[in-house]
GROMACS .gro file of C-alpha atoms in nm:
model
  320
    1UNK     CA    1  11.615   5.594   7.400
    2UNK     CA    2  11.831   5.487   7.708
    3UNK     CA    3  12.137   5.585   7.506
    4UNK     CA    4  12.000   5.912   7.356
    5UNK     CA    5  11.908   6.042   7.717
    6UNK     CA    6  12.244   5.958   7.841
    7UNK     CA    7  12.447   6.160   7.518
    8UNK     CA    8  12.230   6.456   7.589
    9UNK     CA    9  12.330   6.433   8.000
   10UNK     CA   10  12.698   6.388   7.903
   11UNK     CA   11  12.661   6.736   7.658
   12UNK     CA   12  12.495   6.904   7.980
   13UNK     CA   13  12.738   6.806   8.160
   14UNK     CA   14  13.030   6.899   7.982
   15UNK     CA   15  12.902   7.230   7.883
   16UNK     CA   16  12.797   7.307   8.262
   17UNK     CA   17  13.164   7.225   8.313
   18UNK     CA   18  13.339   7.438   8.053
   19UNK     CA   19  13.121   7.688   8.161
   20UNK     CA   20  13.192   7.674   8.559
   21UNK     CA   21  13.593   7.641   8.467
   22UNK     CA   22  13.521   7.978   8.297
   23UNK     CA   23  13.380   8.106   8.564
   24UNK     CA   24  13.620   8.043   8.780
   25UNK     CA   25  13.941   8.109   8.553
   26UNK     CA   26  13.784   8.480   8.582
   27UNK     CA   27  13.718   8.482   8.975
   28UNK     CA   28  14.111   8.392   8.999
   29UNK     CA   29  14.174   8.697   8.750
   30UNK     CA   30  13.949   8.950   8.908
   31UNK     CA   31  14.187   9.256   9.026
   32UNK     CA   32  14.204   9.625   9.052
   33UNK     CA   33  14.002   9.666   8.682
   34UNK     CA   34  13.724   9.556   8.874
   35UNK     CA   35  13.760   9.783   9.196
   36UNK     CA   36  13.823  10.087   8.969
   37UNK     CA   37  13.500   9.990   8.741
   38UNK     CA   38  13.331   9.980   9.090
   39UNK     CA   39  13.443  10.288   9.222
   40UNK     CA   40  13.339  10.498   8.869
   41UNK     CA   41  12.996  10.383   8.904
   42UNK     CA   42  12.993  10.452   9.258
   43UNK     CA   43  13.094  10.793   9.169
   44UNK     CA   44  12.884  10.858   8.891
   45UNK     CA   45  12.606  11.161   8.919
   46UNK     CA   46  12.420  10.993   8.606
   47UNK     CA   47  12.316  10.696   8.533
   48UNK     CA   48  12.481  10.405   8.411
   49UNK     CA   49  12.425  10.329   8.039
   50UNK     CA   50  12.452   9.942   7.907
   51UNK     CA   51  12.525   9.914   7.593
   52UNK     CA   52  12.615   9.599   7.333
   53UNK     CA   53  12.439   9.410   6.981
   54UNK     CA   54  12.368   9.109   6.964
   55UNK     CA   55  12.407   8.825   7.249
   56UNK     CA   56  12.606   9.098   7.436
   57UNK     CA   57  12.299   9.328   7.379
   58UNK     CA   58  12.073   9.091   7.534
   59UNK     CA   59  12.343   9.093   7.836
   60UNK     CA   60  12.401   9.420   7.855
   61UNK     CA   61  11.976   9.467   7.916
   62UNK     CA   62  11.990   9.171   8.244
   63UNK     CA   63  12.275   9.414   8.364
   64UNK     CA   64  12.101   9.735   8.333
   65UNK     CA   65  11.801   9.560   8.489
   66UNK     CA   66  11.981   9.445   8.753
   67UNK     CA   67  12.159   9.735   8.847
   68UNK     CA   68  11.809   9.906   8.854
   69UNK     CA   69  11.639   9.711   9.089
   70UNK     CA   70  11.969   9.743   9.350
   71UNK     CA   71  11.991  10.106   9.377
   72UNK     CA   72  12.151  10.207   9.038
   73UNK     CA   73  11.973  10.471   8.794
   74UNK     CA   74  12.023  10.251   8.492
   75UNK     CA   75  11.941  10.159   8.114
   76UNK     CA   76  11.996   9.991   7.834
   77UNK     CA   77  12.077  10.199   7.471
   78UNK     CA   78  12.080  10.005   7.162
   79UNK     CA   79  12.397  10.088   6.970
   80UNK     CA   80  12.256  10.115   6.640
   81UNK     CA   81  11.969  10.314   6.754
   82UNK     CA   82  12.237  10.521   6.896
   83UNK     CA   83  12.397  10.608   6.626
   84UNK     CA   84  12.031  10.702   6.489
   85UNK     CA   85  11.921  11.005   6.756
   86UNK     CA   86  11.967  10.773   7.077
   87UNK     CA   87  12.299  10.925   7.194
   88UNK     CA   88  12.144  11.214   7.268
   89UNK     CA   89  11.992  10.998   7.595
   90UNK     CA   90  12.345  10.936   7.718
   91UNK     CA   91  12.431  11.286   7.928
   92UNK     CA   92  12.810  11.402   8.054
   93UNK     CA   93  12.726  11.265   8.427
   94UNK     CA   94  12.660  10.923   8.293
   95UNK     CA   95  12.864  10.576   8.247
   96UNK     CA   96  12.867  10.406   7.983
   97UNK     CA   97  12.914  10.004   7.991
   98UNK     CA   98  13.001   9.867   7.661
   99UNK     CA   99  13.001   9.428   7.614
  100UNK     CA  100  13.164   9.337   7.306
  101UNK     CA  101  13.320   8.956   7.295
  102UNK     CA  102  13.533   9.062   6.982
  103UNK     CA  103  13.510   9.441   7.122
  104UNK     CA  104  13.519   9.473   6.721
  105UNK     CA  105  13.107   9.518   6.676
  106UNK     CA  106  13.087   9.816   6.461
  107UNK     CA  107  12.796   9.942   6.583
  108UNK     CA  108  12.972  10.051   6.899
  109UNK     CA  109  13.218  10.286   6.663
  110UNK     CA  110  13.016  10.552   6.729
  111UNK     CA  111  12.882  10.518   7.099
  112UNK     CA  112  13.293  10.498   7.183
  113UNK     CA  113  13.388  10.841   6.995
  114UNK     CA  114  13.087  10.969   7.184
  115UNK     CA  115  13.232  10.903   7.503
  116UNK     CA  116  13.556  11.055   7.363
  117UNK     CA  117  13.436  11.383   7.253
  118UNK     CA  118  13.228  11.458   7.610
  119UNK     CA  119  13.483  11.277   7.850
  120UNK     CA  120  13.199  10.994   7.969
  121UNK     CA  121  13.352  10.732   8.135
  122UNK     CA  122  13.379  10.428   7.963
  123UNK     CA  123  13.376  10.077   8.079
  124UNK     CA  124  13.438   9.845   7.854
  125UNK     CA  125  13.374   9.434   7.870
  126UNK     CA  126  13.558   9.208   7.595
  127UNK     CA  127  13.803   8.932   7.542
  128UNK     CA  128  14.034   9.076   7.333
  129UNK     CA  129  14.244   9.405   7.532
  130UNK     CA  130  14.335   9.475   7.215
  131UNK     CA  131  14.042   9.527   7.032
  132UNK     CA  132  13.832   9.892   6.953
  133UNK     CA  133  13.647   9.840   7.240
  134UNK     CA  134  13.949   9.755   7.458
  135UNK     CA  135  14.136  10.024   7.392
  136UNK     CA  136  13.889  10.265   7.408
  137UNK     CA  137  13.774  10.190   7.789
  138UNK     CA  138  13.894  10.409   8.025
  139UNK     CA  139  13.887  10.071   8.220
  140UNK     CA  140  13.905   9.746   8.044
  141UNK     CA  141  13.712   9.452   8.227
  142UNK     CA  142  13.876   9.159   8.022
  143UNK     CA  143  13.699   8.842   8.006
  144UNK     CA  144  13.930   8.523   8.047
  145UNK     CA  145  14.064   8.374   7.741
  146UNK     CA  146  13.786   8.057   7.777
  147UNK     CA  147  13.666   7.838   7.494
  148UNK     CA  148  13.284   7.879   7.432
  149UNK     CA  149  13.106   7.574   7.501
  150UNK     CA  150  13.071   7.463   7.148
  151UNK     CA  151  13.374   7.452   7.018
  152UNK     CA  152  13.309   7.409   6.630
  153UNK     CA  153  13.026   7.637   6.607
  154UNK     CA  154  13.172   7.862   6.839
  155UNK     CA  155  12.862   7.972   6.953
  156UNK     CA  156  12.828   8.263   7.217
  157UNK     CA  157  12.770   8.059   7.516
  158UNK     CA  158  13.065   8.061   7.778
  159UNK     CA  159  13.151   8.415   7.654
  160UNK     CA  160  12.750   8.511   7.755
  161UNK     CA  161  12.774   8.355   8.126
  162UNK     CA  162  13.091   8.564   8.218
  163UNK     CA  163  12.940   8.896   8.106
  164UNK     CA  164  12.635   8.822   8.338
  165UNK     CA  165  12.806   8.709   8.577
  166UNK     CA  166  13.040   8.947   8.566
  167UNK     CA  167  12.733   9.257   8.577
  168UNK     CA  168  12.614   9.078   8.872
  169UNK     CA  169  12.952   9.080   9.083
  170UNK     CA  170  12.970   9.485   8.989
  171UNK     CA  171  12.597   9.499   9.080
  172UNK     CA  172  12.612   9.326   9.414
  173UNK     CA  173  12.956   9.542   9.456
  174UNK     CA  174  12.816   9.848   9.410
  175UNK     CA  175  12.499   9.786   9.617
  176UNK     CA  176  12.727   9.655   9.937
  177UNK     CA  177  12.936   9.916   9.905
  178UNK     CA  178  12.668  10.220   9.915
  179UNK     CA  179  12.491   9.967  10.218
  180UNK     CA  180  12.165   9.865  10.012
  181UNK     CA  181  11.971   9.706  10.223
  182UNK     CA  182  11.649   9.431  10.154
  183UNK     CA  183  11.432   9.749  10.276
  184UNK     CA  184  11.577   9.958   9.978
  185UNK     CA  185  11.539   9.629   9.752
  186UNK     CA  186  11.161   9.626   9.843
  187UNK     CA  187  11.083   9.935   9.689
  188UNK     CA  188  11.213   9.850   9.359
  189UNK     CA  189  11.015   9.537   9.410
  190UNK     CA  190  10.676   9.583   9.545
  191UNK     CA  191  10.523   9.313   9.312
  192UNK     CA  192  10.499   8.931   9.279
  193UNK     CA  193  10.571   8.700   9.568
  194UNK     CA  194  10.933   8.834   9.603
  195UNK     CA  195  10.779   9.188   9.692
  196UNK     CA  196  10.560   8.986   9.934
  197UNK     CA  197  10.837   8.809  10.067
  198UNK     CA  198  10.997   9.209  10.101
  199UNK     CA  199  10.649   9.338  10.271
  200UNK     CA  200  10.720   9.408  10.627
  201UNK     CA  201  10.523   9.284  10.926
  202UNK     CA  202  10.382   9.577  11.012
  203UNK     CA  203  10.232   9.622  10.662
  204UNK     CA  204  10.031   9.255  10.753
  205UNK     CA  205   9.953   9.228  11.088
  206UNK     CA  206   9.681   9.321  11.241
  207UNK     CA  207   9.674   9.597  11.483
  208UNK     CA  208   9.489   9.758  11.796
  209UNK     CA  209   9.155   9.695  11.840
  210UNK     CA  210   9.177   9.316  11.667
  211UNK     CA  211   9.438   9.204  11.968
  212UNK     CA  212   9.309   8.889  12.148
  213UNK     CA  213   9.445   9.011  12.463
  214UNK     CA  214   9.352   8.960  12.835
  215UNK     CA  215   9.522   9.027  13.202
  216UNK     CA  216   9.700   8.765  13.372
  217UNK     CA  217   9.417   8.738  13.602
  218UNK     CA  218   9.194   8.682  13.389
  219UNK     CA  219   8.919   8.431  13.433
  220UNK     CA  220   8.950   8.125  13.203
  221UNK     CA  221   8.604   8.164  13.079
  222UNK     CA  222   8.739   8.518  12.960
  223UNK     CA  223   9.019   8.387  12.803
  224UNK     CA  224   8.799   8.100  12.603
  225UNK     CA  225   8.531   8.402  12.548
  226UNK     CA  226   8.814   8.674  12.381
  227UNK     CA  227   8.961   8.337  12.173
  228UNK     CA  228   8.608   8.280  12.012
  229UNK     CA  229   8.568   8.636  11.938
  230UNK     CA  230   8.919   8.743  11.768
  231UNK     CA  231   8.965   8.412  11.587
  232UNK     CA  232   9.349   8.373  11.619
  233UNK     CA  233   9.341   8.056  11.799
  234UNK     CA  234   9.539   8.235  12.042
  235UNK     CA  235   9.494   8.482  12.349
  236UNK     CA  236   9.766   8.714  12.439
  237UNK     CA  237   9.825   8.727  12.848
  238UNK     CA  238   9.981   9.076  12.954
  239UNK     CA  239  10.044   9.193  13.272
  240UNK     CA  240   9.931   9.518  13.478
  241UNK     CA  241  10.188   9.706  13.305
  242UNK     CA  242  10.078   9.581  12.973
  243UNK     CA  243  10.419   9.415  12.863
  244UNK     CA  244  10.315   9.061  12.698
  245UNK     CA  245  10.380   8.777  12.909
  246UNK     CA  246  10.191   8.472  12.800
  247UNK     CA  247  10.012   8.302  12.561
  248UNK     CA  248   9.712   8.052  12.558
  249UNK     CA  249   9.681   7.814  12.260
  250UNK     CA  250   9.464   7.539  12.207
  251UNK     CA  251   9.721   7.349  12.327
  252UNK     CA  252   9.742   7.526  12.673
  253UNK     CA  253   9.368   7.433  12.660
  254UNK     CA  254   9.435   7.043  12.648
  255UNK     CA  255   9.715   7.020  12.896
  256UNK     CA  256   9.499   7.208  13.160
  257UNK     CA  257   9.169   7.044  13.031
  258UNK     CA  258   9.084   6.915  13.416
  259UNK     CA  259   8.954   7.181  13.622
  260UNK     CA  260   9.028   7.404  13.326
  261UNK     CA  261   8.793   7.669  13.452
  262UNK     CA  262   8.885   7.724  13.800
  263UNK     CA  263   9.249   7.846  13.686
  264UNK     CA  264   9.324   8.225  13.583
  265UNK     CA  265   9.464   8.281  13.208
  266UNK     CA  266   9.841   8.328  13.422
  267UNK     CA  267   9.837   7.953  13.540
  268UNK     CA  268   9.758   7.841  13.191
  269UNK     CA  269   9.973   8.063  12.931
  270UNK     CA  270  10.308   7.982  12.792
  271UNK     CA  271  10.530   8.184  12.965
  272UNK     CA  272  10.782   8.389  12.763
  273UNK     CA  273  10.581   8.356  12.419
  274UNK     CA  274  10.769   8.358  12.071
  275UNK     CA  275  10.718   8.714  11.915
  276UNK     CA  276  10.846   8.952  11.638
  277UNK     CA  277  10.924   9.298  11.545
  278UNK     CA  278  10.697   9.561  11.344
  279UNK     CA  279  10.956   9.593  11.112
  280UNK     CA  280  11.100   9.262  11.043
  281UNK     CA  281  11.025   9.114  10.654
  282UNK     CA  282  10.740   8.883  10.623
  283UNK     CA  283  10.950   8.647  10.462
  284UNK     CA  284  11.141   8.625  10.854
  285UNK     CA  285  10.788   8.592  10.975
  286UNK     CA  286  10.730   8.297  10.753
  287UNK     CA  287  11.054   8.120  10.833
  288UNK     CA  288  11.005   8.162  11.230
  289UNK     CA  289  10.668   8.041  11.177
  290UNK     CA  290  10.757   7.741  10.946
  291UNK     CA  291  11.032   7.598  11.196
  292UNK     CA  292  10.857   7.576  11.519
  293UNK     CA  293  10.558   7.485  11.383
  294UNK     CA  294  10.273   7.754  11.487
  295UNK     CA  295  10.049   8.000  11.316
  296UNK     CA  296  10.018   8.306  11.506
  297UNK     CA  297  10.296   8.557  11.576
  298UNK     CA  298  10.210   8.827  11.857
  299UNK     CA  299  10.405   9.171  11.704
  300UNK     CA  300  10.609   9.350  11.996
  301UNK     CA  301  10.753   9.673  12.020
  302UNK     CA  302  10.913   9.795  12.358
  303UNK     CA  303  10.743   9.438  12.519
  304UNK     CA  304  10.408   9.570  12.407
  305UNK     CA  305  10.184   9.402  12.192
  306UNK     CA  306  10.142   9.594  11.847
  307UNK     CA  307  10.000   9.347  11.649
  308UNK     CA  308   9.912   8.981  11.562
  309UNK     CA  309  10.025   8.785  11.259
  310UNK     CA  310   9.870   8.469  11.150
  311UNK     CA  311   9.966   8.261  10.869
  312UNK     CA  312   9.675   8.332  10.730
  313UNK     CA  313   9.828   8.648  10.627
  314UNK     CA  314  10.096   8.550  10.466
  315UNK     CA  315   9.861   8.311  10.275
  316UNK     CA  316   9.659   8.591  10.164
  317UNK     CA  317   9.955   8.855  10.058
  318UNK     CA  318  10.120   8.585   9.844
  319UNK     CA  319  10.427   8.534  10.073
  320UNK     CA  320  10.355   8.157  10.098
   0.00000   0.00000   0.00000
């Protein structure tokens, strides 16, 4: 069994290996193809049409959906269904982006004179510059000459991981250069814990009239009274001009436990509290919350108290 386990590593091993040389043969080779494929579907009024059979078909659908969910208007058409009716869904404003290995798959014959006849851009991905496919592109994104990672079965495999790879450096391209930003990402993604993680603060926190807030001279029985009530754990201090300038924990509460009520909530806060913005992502929320260690945020705009976040929160929208 020993020996069985350690074959099957070695094959995972060298296939990760043939694979990552691949990967970066065609990092190396990346050039101006690349900037002009960027700049047509920057340019394009339409949408951006993925298109290949077989493995590359399966490819060419992760592409389209990842160009969707950055900004793109994208889709995948089936090339034989194309042939069949399905053309008609591919209009003169639109790209086409064709993945072929060979760049020989017949089923593409027709999606490539298509493009011809009504001048749609063409972008095509294969191995061979020589091929149909190649020749046809009005730009030719040509995958390094690479050996796929079984050799005698010659098995789409390395030939698989460039073309996604290679649809995710035009996608991340093409969303840096029109500036898509994670607040643009979270509409395409408003499920799941990664829309979670996208939510904002403001779309968590709770806001005026659930504040545990109290002035800076405050009595501490106040303080201890306004704690119970809100159930934060936490009191926010402000001062006369309402800016927020403290806050009490229970730890405040231990360190001042002697005498604790004769002090005002001022002598007892935490001067300079930890706070966040309105519209920062939960998922920054989470992180300031996991590293020093607490579980309420006070929310600040203008040094005003907005709003409160409490772990709790992100418990209950999924973020954690």
């Amino acid at each position: 069994m020993t020996d069985t386990i350690s074959d099957a590593v070695a094959v995972g091993r060298r296939v990760l290996s043939i694979e990552a040389q691949a990967l970066t043969q065609m990092a190396d080779e990346l050039g101006e193809a690349f900037a002009r494929a960027v700049q047509v579907l920057h340019d394009a009024k339409g949408r951006i049409v993925c298109t290949g059979m077989g493995k590359s078909g399966h490819v060419a659908r992760k592409i389209a959906a990842t160009l969707a969910s950055t900004g793109s208007q994208a889709m995948f058409v089936h090339p034989a269904e194309a042939s069949h009716g399905d053309l008609g869904m591919i209009g003169p404003d639109d790209v086409v982006l064709a993945l072929s290995k060979s760049g020989e798959a017949r089923e593409l014959a027709d999606t490539m004179a298509y493009c011809k006849r009504f001048s749609i851009p063409l972008i095509a991905i294969t191995a061979v510059a020589g091929s149909q496919l190649g020749q046809a592109g009005d730009v030719l994104l040509l995958l390094p000459d690479a050996p796929e990672a079984t050799a005698e079965v010659n098995a789409p495999t390395t030939s698989t991981t460039l073309q996604i790879a290679l649809g995710d450096a035009l996608a991340v391209a093409l969303l840096e250069s029109r500036g898509f930003t994670a607040s643009d990402f979270r509409v395409f993604h408003p499920g799941g814990k990664l829309g979670a993680m996208l939510r904002t603060v403001a779309d968590l926190m709770h806001g005026q009239g659930e504040l545990p807030l109290i002035g800076e001279g405050a009595p501490m029985s106040e303080a201890l009274l306004v704690m119970s009530q809100k159930r934060f754990g936490a009191v926010g201090v402000i001062d006369a001009a309402g800016a927020l300038v403290g806050l009490i924990t229970d730890g405040d509460l231990r360190r001042h436990m002697d005498g604790l009520m004769t002090h005002a909530a001022g002598e007892v806060m935490t001067k300079g509290p930890l706070v966040i913005g309105p519209h920062a992502l939960a998922a920054e929320a989470l992180k300031v919350m996991n590293e020093r260690r607490i579980t309420v945020l006070f929310v600040v705009e203008a040094g005003r108290p907005v709003g409160v976040l409490h772990v709790h929160d992100l418990l209950r929208a999924g973020v954690i």
